[in-house]
Structures are given as C-alpha cells and as structure tokens.
Amino acid sequence: MLDQGQIDQVTGSDAYGSDGDKIGSVGQVYLDDQTGQPAWVTVNTGFFGMNESFIPLNDASFSGDRLTVPYDKSKVKDAPNVASDGHLSPDEERELYSYYGVGYSDTNTDVSDTTTTTTTDTPDVGYDTSGPTTDNAMTLSEERVEVGTQTREAGRARLRKYVVTENVTQTVPVSREEVVIDREPITAENRDEATAGPDISEEEHEVVLHEEVPVVQKTTEPVERVRLDTRETTSEETVTEEVRKEQVETDGDIADGGDYRR
C-alpha cells in the first residue's frame, strides 16, 4: 500500500508488472473515502495510452519513480472497463476486486465510493502518457550518418645520401719503344759517314727507350639533383556505422488512416 505522501510522486510515474515489463504511465490516484489512503491507480495502456485501466494498490510498492504491482501487463489491459471519471461506485469497485482476485471484504476500503486526487480531461486523440511534455502527436526520429574526412599524419620519409665504392674498369691503349737493329749496306751515299772513325775500334751506342703507362685522375662532377616531394592519390574506403531510429507500433483497435513515408 502507498501513503498520501507518495501520491504526487506516483502520479505520472511508470507502472511495472510482476514480470518486470512496463505496463504504462500512472494517470490518476484514487483515495479511499473513509481512510483517505491511496486505494487505486489508473494506468494508461493501449495505443498511445488511450485506454485507462484500474489497478488496486494492495501489495503494490513504489521505489524511486517506479510503481510495481503484482499483476502482469495483459492482466491489467483486460481489466473491466470502468470510466475514470473521478469516482468509483461500490459495484464498480466490487467488480474490479473480483477480477483481480482480491476479496472485497479483505480490502481496507468499504463499499463507500473512492475519489481521485486529480482530475484531467483526456483528449479525444492520443496524448503523452510518459509525462505532459509533448502535443497530441508523436515525433519519430532517426540517426543519420555524415561521413567526412580529416587529415592526420600517416608517416614520415627521409632523404639521405651516403658514399659507396665500386670498381670501374676501362681499357686504354699504351705504347712502348723497343730496340730494333737496323742494318744497311755500305753505299756510295753513306761511305763517308761509315769510314769517318778509326778502322778498328771499340764503341758503344746507347738508346733510351720510352713507354706509356696508364695515369688515373679522378674528378667530381654533379650528375643529378634529388628532392623529396609529395603527391596526392585518391582511393575509396567503406565506412560502416550503426544508427538508431525510432519506430511506432500500434496496440488496440486502430482504423487505417493512411501511411506517409519519406
């Protein structure tokens, strides 16, 4: 059972059944005429909360913003249809207690009427059962994915030069002098030169021989310039992301009013 100090907290809170499922939003709290204690609550059920079902507060508990009753959602939805007009007659009360299996004589209320602490006019169209924060329509939203690009550092490149040594082989022609004995007979033309010296003597002639040898000379020449540059390439990447969107389901007898989709 609830006490009067919890009435304001219970009103507008969510009601949960014995199986842990949400039944609906608490609309009104009805008090016992004799004791003044909360005896019944109405819970908005059905499509957009257009139906209100009565639930007895016997064995109900309230913690935080959650009202827990010892009945499941289907039990509450199938409760006798009693108008939530701010007053319960003894017959209506007896019918409801019988439906929920609560002995009428076992309750803390007598056959006198119970009254509600709040009265609200329910509009002919759907209204917000989770709190009076919206109008008579429900807005469905969905997440959209917007994919862009940003630039980040992907790596670094360095240009460094170093010295290596390799062998270069080239063939170059070289020449050298060799001694060749040239003999010529004595003729009238060379006789005077041939007989210019003594008749018999010892004599030496010397010839200097020459030869070419390879000479290597190295020079340094610039051959090319190397620099680091960047170029832009384009490729495609596939991005997969989860998005959420709201959908609506109907509950109850609903006439087809057409469908609109974007």
PDB file of N, CA and C in Angstrom, residues 12-85:
ATOM      1  N   GLY A  12       2.060  10.115 -12.727  1.00  0.00           N
ATOM      2  CA  GLY A  12       2.961  10.342 -13.856  1.00  0.00           C
ATOM      3  C   GLY A  12       4.141   9.400 -13.907  1.00  0.00           C
ATOM      4  N   SER A  13       4.310   8.562 -12.881  1.00  0.00           N
ATOM      5  CA  SER A  13       5.415   7.599 -12.888  1.00  0.00           C
ATOM      6  C   SER A  13       5.065   6.405 -13.778  1.00  0.00           C
ATOM      7  N   ASP A  14       6.005   5.501 -13.946  1.00  0.00           N
ATOM      8  CA  ASP A  14       5.786   4.308 -14.756  1.00  0.00           C
ATOM      9  C   ASP A  14       5.401   3.134 -13.866  1.00  0.00           C
ATOM     10  N   ALA A  15       4.403   2.397 -14.319  1.00  0.00           N
ATOM     11  CA  ALA A  15       3.949   1.210 -13.599  1.00  0.00           C
ATOM     12  C   ALA A  15       4.522  -0.034 -14.261  1.00  0.00           C
ATOM     13  N   TYR A  16       5.067  -0.931 -13.453  1.00  0.00           N
ATOM     14  CA  TYR A  16       5.651  -2.178 -13.940  1.00  0.00           C
ATOM     15  C   TYR A  16       4.925  -3.364 -13.320  1.00  0.00           C
ATOM     16  N   GLY A  17       4.800  -4.433 -14.103  1.00  0.00           N
ATOM     17  CA  GLY A  17       4.094  -5.608 -13.637  1.00  0.00           C
ATOM     18  C   GLY A  17       4.979  -6.558 -12.867  1.00  0.00           C
ATOM     19  N   SER A  18       4.412  -7.655 -12.438  1.00  0.00           N
ATOM     20  CA  SER A  18       5.147  -8.642 -11.658  1.00  0.00           C
ATOM     21  C   SER A  18       6.229  -9.325 -12.482  1.00  0.00           C
ATOM     22  N   ASP A  19       6.105  -9.285 -13.817  1.00  0.00           N
ATOM     23  CA  ASP A  19       7.112  -9.895 -14.675  1.00  0.00           C
ATOM     24  C   ASP A  19       8.223  -8.920 -15.064  1.00  0.00           C
ATOM     25  N   GLY A  20       8.173  -7.692 -14.533  1.00  0.00           N
ATOM     26  CA  GLY A  20       9.209  -6.702 -14.816  1.00  0.00           C
ATOM     27  C   GLY A  20       8.966  -5.873 -16.049  1.00  0.00           C
ATOM     28  N   ASP A  21       7.899  -6.163 -16.804  1.00  0.00           N
ATOM     29  CA  ASP A  21       7.614  -5.383 -18.006  1.00  0.00           C
ATOM     30  C   ASP A  21       6.835  -4.115 -17.645  1.00  0.00           C
ATOM     31  N   LYS A  22       7.086  -3.067 -18.423  1.00  0.00           N
ATOM     32  CA  LYS A  22       6.377  -1.818 -18.198  1.00  0.00           C
ATOM     33  C   LYS A  22       4.931  -1.953 -18.669  1.00  0.00           C
ATOM     34  N   ILE A  23       4.013  -1.551 -17.803  1.00  0.00           N
ATOM     35  CA  ILE A  23       2.594  -1.613 -18.152  1.00  0.00           C
ATOM     36  C   ILE A  23       2.143  -0.310 -18.791  1.00  0.00           C
ATOM     37  N   GLY A  24       2.513   0.788 -18.217  1.00  0.00           N
ATOM     38  CA  GLY A  24       2.111   2.093 -18.738  1.00  0.00           C
ATOM     39  C   GLY A  24       2.440   3.179 -17.737  1.00  0.00           C
ATOM     40  N   SER A  25       1.882   4.345 -17.960  1.00  0.00           N
ATOM     41  CA  SER A  25       2.129   5.502 -17.102  1.00  0.00           C
ATOM     42  C   SER A  25       0.933   5.717 -16.182  1.00  0.00           C
ATOM     43  N   VAL A  26       1.231   6.003 -14.935  1.00  0.00           N
ATOM     44  CA  VAL A  26       0.170   6.231 -13.945  1.00  0.00           C
ATOM     45  C   VAL A  26      -0.526   7.547 -14.256  1.00  0.00           C
ATOM     46  N   GLY A  27      -1.847   7.472 -14.384  1.00  0.00           N
ATOM     47  CA  GLY A  27      -2.612   8.679 -14.685  1.00  0.00           C
ATOM     48  C   GLY A  27      -3.203   9.340 -13.449  1.00  0.00           C
ATOM     49  N   GLN A  28      -4.015   8.589 -12.678  1.00  0.00           N
ATOM     50  CA  GLN A  28      -4.702   9.160 -11.522  1.00  0.00           C
ATOM     51  C   GLN A  28      -4.579   8.226 -10.320  1.00  0.00           C
ATOM     52  N   VAL A  29      -4.676   8.829  -9.132  1.00  0.00           N
ATOM     53  CA  VAL A  29      -4.657   8.069  -7.884  1.00  0.00           C
ATOM     54  C   VAL A  29      -6.005   8.266  -7.196  1.00  0.00           C
ATOM     55  N   TYR A  30      -6.649   7.166  -6.834  1.00  0.00           N
ATOM     56  CA  TYR A  30      -7.946   7.214  -6.161  1.00  0.00           C
ATOM     57  C   TYR A  30      -7.757   6.897  -4.682  1.00  0.00           C
ATOM     58  N   LEU A  31      -8.425   7.693  -3.833  1.00  0.00           N
ATOM     59  CA  LEU A  31      -8.320   7.541  -2.382  1.00  0.00           C
ATOM     60  C   LEU A  31      -9.569   6.872  -1.820  1.00  0.00           C
ATOM     61  N   ASP A  32      -9.342   6.140  -0.729  1.00  0.00           N
ATOM     62  CA  ASP A  32     -10.464   5.564  -0.004  1.00  0.00           C
ATOM     63  C   ASP A  32     -11.187   6.673   0.757  1.00  0.00           C
ATOM     64  N   ASP A  33     -12.534   6.701   0.670  1.00  0.00           N
ATOM     65  CA  ASP A  33     -13.301   7.781   1.294  1.00  0.00           C
ATOM     66  C   ASP A  33     -13.150   7.796   2.805  1.00  0.00           C
ATOM     67  N   GLN A  34     -13.036   6.650   3.400  1.00  0.00           N
ATOM     68  CA  GLN A  34     -13.015   6.588   4.859  1.00  0.00           C
ATOM     69  C   GLN A  34     -11.610   6.810   5.419  1.00  0.00           C
ATOM     70  N   THR A  35     -10.613   6.138   4.830  1.00  0.00           N
ATOM     71  CA  THR A  35      -9.256   6.231   5.383  1.00  0.00           C
ATOM     72  C   THR A  35      -8.429   7.339   4.754  1.00  0.00           C
ATOM     73  N   GLY A  36      -8.807   7.764   3.557  1.00  0.00           N
ATOM     74  CA  GLY A  36      -8.025   8.786   2.856  1.00  0.00           C
ATOM     75  C   GLY A  36      -6.724   8.272   2.280  1.00  0.00           C
ATOM     76  N   GLN A  37      -6.545   6.949   2.311  1.00  0.00           N
ATOM     77  CA  GLN A  37      -5.318   6.358   1.792  1.00  0.00           C
ATOM     78  C   GLN A  37      -5.494   5.967   0.312  1.00  0.00           C
ATOM     79  N   PRO A  38      -4.406   5.996  -0.448  1.00  0.00           N
ATOM     80  CA  PRO A  38      -4.496   5.578  -1.854  1.00  0.00           C
ATOM     81  C   PRO A  38      -4.977   4.136  -1.962  1.00  0.00           C
ATOM     82  N   ALA A  39      -6.000   3.919  -2.790  1.00  0.00           N
ATOM     83  CA  ALA A  39      -6.568   2.581  -2.941  1.00  0.00           C
ATOM     84  C   ALA A  39      -6.457   2.065  -4.370  1.00  0.00           C
ATOM     85  N   TRP A  40      -6.511   2.947  -5.362  1.00  0.00           N
ATOM     86  CA  TRP A  40      -6.468   2.552  -6.768  1.00  0.00           C
ATOM     87  C   TRP A  40      -5.596   3.544  -7.555  1.00  0.00           C
ATOM     88  N   VAL A  41      -5.066   3.057  -8.643  1.00  0.00           N
ATOM     89  CA  VAL A  41      -4.434   3.941  -9.622  1.00  0.00           C
ATOM     90  C   VAL A  41      -4.963   3.561 -10.998  1.00  0.00           C
ATOM     91  N   THR A  42      -4.977   4.534 -11.870  1.00  0.00           N
ATOM     92  CA  THR A  42      -5.283   4.239 -13.276  1.00  0.00           C
ATOM     93  C   THR A  42      -3.965   4.279 -14.055  1.00  0.00           C
ATOM     94  N   VAL A  43      -3.824   3.354 -14.989  1.00  0.00           N
ATOM     95  CA  VAL A  43      -2.620   3.278 -15.804  1.00  0.00           C
ATOM     96  C   VAL A  43      -3.014   3.374 -17.270  1.00  0.00           C
ATOM     97  N   ASN A  44      -2.336   4.239 -17.975  1.00  0.00           N
ATOM     98  CA  ASN A  44      -2.616   4.425 -19.397  1.00  0.00           C
ATOM     99  C   ASN A  44      -2.002   3.277 -20.184  1.00  0.00           C
ATOM    100  N   THR A  45      -2.828   2.523 -20.873  1.00  0.00           N
ATOM    101  CA  THR A  45      -2.370   1.388 -21.663  1.00  0.00           C
ATOM    102  C   THR A  45      -2.927   1.513 -23.072  1.00  0.00           C
ATOM    103  N   GLY A  46      -2.589   0.557 -23.913  1.00  0.00           N
ATOM    104  CA  GLY A  46      -3.107   0.552 -25.277  1.00  0.00           C
ATOM    105  C   GLY A  46      -2.369   1.509 -26.169  1.00  0.00           C
ATOM    106  N   PHE A  47      -2.918   1.729 -27.328  1.00  0.00           N
ATOM    107  CA  PHE A  47      -2.289   2.572 -28.354  1.00  0.00           C
ATOM    108  C   PHE A  47      -2.166   4.005 -27.872  1.00  0.00           C
ATOM    109  N   PHE A  48      -0.920   4.482 -27.768  1.00  0.00           N
ATOM    110  CA  PHE A  48      -0.629   5.834 -27.303  1.00  0.00           C
ATOM    111  C   PHE A  48      -1.249   6.103 -25.934  1.00  0.00           C
ATOM    112  N   GLY A  49      -1.485   5.061 -25.150  1.00  0.00           N
ATOM    113  CA  GLY A  49      -2.034   5.266 -23.815  1.00  0.00           C
ATOM    114  C   GLY A  49      -3.453   5.776 -23.803  1.00  0.00           C
ATOM    115  N   MET A  50      -4.257   5.437 -24.819  1.00  0.00           N
ATOM    116  CA  MET A  50      -5.613   5.971 -24.891  1.00  0.00           C
ATOM    117  C   MET A  50      -6.557   5.249 -23.942  1.00  0.00           C
ATOM    118  N   ASN A  51      -6.188   4.064 -23.465  1.00  0.00           N
ATOM    119  CA  ASN A  51      -7.031   3.336 -22.528  1.00  0.00           C
ATOM    120  C   ASN A  51      -6.480   3.487 -21.118  1.00  0.00           C
ATOM    121  N   GLU A  52      -7.399   3.584 -20.160  1.00  0.00           N
ATOM    122  CA  GLU A  52      -7.007   3.654 -18.762  1.00  0.00           C
ATOM    123  C   GLU A  52      -7.587   2.452 -18.034  1.00  0.00           C
ATOM    124  N   SER A  53      -6.714   1.719 -17.333  1.00  0.00           N
ATOM    125  CA  SER A  53      -7.134   0.553 -16.575  1.00  0.00           C
ATOM    126  C   SER A  53      -6.878   0.792 -15.102  1.00  0.00           C
ATOM    127  N   PHE A  54      -7.821   0.304 -14.273  1.00  0.00           N
ATOM    128  CA  PHE A  54      -7.683   0.442 -12.832  1.00  0.00           C
ATOM    129  C   PHE A  54      -6.851  -0.716 -12.275  1.00  0.00           C
ATOM    130  N   ILE A  55      -5.982  -0.390 -11.309  1.00  0.00           N
ATOM    131  CA  ILE A  55      -5.180  -1.396 -10.614  1.00  0.00           C
ATOM    132  C   ILE A  55      -5.308  -1.137  -9.114  1.00  0.00           C
ATOM    133  N   PRO A  56      -5.637  -2.165  -8.318  1.00  0.00           N
ATOM    134  CA  PRO A  56      -5.674  -1.965  -6.861  1.00  0.00           C
ATOM    135  C   PRO A  56      -4.257  -1.842  -6.325  1.00  0.00           C
ATOM    136  N   LEU A  57      -4.112  -1.044  -5.278  1.00  0.00           N
ATOM    137  CA  LEU A  57      -2.797  -0.804  -4.705  1.00  0.00           C
ATOM    138  C   LEU A  57      -2.453  -1.774  -3.592  1.00  0.00           C
ATOM    139  N   ASN A  58      -3.313  -2.777  -3.357  1.00  0.00           N
ATOM    140  CA  ASN A  58      -2.946  -3.806  -2.395  1.00  0.00           C
ATOM    141  C   ASN A  58      -1.671  -4.498  -2.881  1.00  0.00           C
ATOM    142  N   ASP A  59      -0.713  -4.645  -2.023  1.00  0.00           N
ATOM    143  CA  ASP A  59       0.558  -5.310  -2.319  1.00  0.00           C
ATOM    144  C   ASP A  59       1.379  -4.585  -3.389  1.00  0.00           C
ATOM    145  N   ALA A  60       1.036  -3.333  -3.705  1.00  0.00           N
ATOM    146  CA  ALA A  60       1.851  -2.543  -4.631  1.00  0.00           C
ATOM    147  C   ALA A  60       2.979  -1.864  -3.860  1.00  0.00           C
ATOM    148  N   SER A  61       4.058  -1.583  -4.545  1.00  0.00           N
ATOM    149  CA  SER A  61       5.201  -0.904  -3.922  1.00  0.00           C
ATOM    150  C   SER A  61       5.694   0.186  -4.849  1.00  0.00           C
ATOM    151  N   PHE A  62       6.277   1.229  -4.224  1.00  0.00           N
ATOM    152  CA  PHE A  62       6.783   2.354  -5.009  1.00  0.00           C
ATOM    153  C   PHE A  62       8.201   2.654  -4.561  1.00  0.00           C
ATOM    154  N   SER A  63       9.127   2.698  -5.543  1.00  0.00           N
ATOM    155  CA  SER A  63      10.527   2.978  -5.238  1.00  0.00           C
ATOM    156  C   SER A  63      11.104   3.836  -6.346  1.00  0.00           C
ATOM    157  N   GLY A  64      11.730   4.927  -5.937  1.00  0.00           N
ATOM    158  CA  GLY A  64      12.279   5.841  -6.939  1.00  0.00           C
ATOM    159  C   GLY A  64      11.161   6.457  -7.744  1.00  0.00           C
ATOM    160  N   ASP A  65      11.092   6.165  -9.035  1.00  0.00           N
ATOM    161  CA  ASP A  65       9.994   6.630  -9.886  1.00  0.00           C
ATOM    162  C   ASP A  65       9.286   5.438 -10.515  1.00  0.00           C
ATOM    163  N   ARG A  66       9.236   4.333  -9.789  1.00  0.00           N
ATOM    164  CA  ARG A  66       8.723   3.095 -10.348  1.00  0.00           C
ATOM    165  C   ARG A  66       7.689   2.484  -9.409  1.00  0.00           C
ATOM    166  N   LEU A  67       6.482   2.302  -9.934  1.00  0.00           N
ATOM    167  CA  LEU A  67       5.416   1.644  -9.199  1.00  0.00           C
ATOM    168  C   LEU A  67       5.325   0.194  -9.665  1.00  0.00           C
ATOM    169  N   THR A  68       5.439  -0.732  -8.739  1.00  0.00           N
ATOM    170  CA  THR A  68       5.383  -2.154  -9.069  1.00  0.00           C
ATOM    171  C   THR A  68       4.116  -2.763  -8.486  1.00  0.00           C
ATOM    172  N   VAL A  69       3.341  -3.419  -9.366  1.00  0.00           N
ATOM    173  CA  VAL A  69       2.088  -4.046  -8.944  1.00  0.00           C
ATOM    174  C   VAL A  69       2.192  -5.549  -9.175  1.00  0.00           C
ATOM    175  N   PRO A  70       1.433  -6.360  -8.417  1.00  0.00           N
ATOM    176  CA  PRO A  70       1.545  -7.822  -8.520  1.00  0.00           C
ATOM    177  C   PRO A  70       0.719  -8.410  -9.663  1.00  0.00           C
ATOM    178  N   TYR A  71       0.685  -7.728 -10.822  1.00  0.00           N
ATOM    179  CA  TYR A  71      -0.063  -8.213 -11.977  1.00  0.00           C
ATOM    180  C   TYR A  71       0.768  -7.933 -13.219  1.00  0.00           C
ATOM    181  N   ASP A  72       0.587  -8.761 -14.255  1.00  0.00           N
ATOM    182  CA  ASP A  72       1.312  -8.503 -15.484  1.00  0.00           C
ATOM    183  C   ASP A  72       0.499  -7.587 -16.399  1.00  0.00           C
ATOM    184  N   LYS A  73       1.108  -7.179 -17.509  1.00  0.00           N
ATOM    185  CA  LYS A  73       0.500  -6.186 -18.389  1.00  0.00           C
ATOM    186  C   LYS A  73      -0.808  -6.684 -19.002  1.00  0.00           C
ATOM    187  N   SER A  74      -0.825  -7.948 -19.434  1.00  0.00           N
ATOM    188  CA  SER A  74      -2.049  -8.462 -20.056  1.00  0.00           C
ATOM    189  C   SER A  74      -3.209  -8.496 -19.075  1.00  0.00           C
ATOM    190  N   LYS A  75      -2.915  -8.796 -17.820  1.00  0.00           N
ATOM    191  CA  LYS A  75      -3.959  -8.818 -16.790  1.00  0.00           C
ATOM    192  C   LYS A  75      -4.561  -7.425 -16.630  1.00  0.00           C
ATOM    193  N   VAL A  76      -3.696  -6.425 -16.600  1.00  0.00           N
ATOM    194  CA  VAL A  76      -4.176  -5.053 -16.408  1.00  0.00           C
ATOM    195  C   VAL A  76      -4.950  -4.579 -17.630  1.00  0.00           C
ATOM    196  N   LYS A  77      -4.468  -4.892 -18.826  1.00  0.00           N
ATOM    197  CA  LYS A  77      -5.137  -4.426 -20.044  1.00  0.00           C
ATOM    198  C   LYS A  77      -6.539  -5.023 -20.182  1.00  0.00           C
ATOM    199  N   ASP A  78      -6.728  -6.229 -19.675  1.00  0.00           N
ATOM    200  CA  ASP A  78      -8.024  -6.888 -19.807  1.00  0.00           C
ATOM    201  C   ASP A  78      -8.957  -6.613 -18.637  1.00  0.00           C
ATOM    202  N   ALA A  79      -8.586  -5.683 -17.781  1.00  0.00           N
ATOM    203  CA  ALA A  79      -9.430  -5.364 -16.626  1.00  0.00           C
ATOM    204  C   ALA A  79     -10.771  -4.799 -17.104  1.00  0.00           C
ATOM    205  N   PRO A  80     -11.838  -4.941 -16.293  1.00  0.00           N
ATOM    206  CA  PRO A  80     -13.148  -4.381 -16.667  1.00  0.00           C
ATOM    207  C   PRO A  80     -13.047  -2.908 -17.021  1.00  0.00           C
ATOM    208  N   ASN A  81     -13.772  -2.538 -18.027  1.00  0.00           N
ATOM    209  CA  ASN A  81     -13.736  -1.158 -18.497  1.00  0.00           C
ATOM    210  C   ASN A  81     -14.583  -0.285 -17.584  1.00  0.00           C
ATOM    211  N   VAL A  82     -13.904   0.504 -16.756  1.00  0.00           N
ATOM    212  CA  VAL A  82     -14.567   1.400 -15.816  1.00  0.00           C
ATOM    213  C   VAL A  82     -14.132   2.818 -16.142  1.00  0.00           C
ATOM    214  N   ALA A  83     -15.081   3.698 -16.279  1.00  0.00           N
ATOM    215  CA  ALA A  83     -14.755   5.077 -16.617  1.00  0.00           C
ATOM    216  C   ALA A  83     -13.997   5.734 -15.472  1.00  0.00           C
ATOM    217  N   SER A  84     -12.867   6.382 -15.840  1.00  0.00           N
ATOM    218  CA  SER A  84     -12.083   7.097 -14.824  1.00  0.00           C
ATOM    219  C   SER A  84     -12.603   8.524 -14.720  1.00  0.00           C
ATOM    220  N   ASP A  85     -13.802   8.625 -14.114  1.00  0.00           N
ATOM    221  CA  ASP A  85     -14.456   9.931 -14.025  1.00  0.00           C
ATOM    222  C   ASP A  85     -14.282  10.563 -12.656  1.00  0.00           C
TER     223      ASP A  85
END
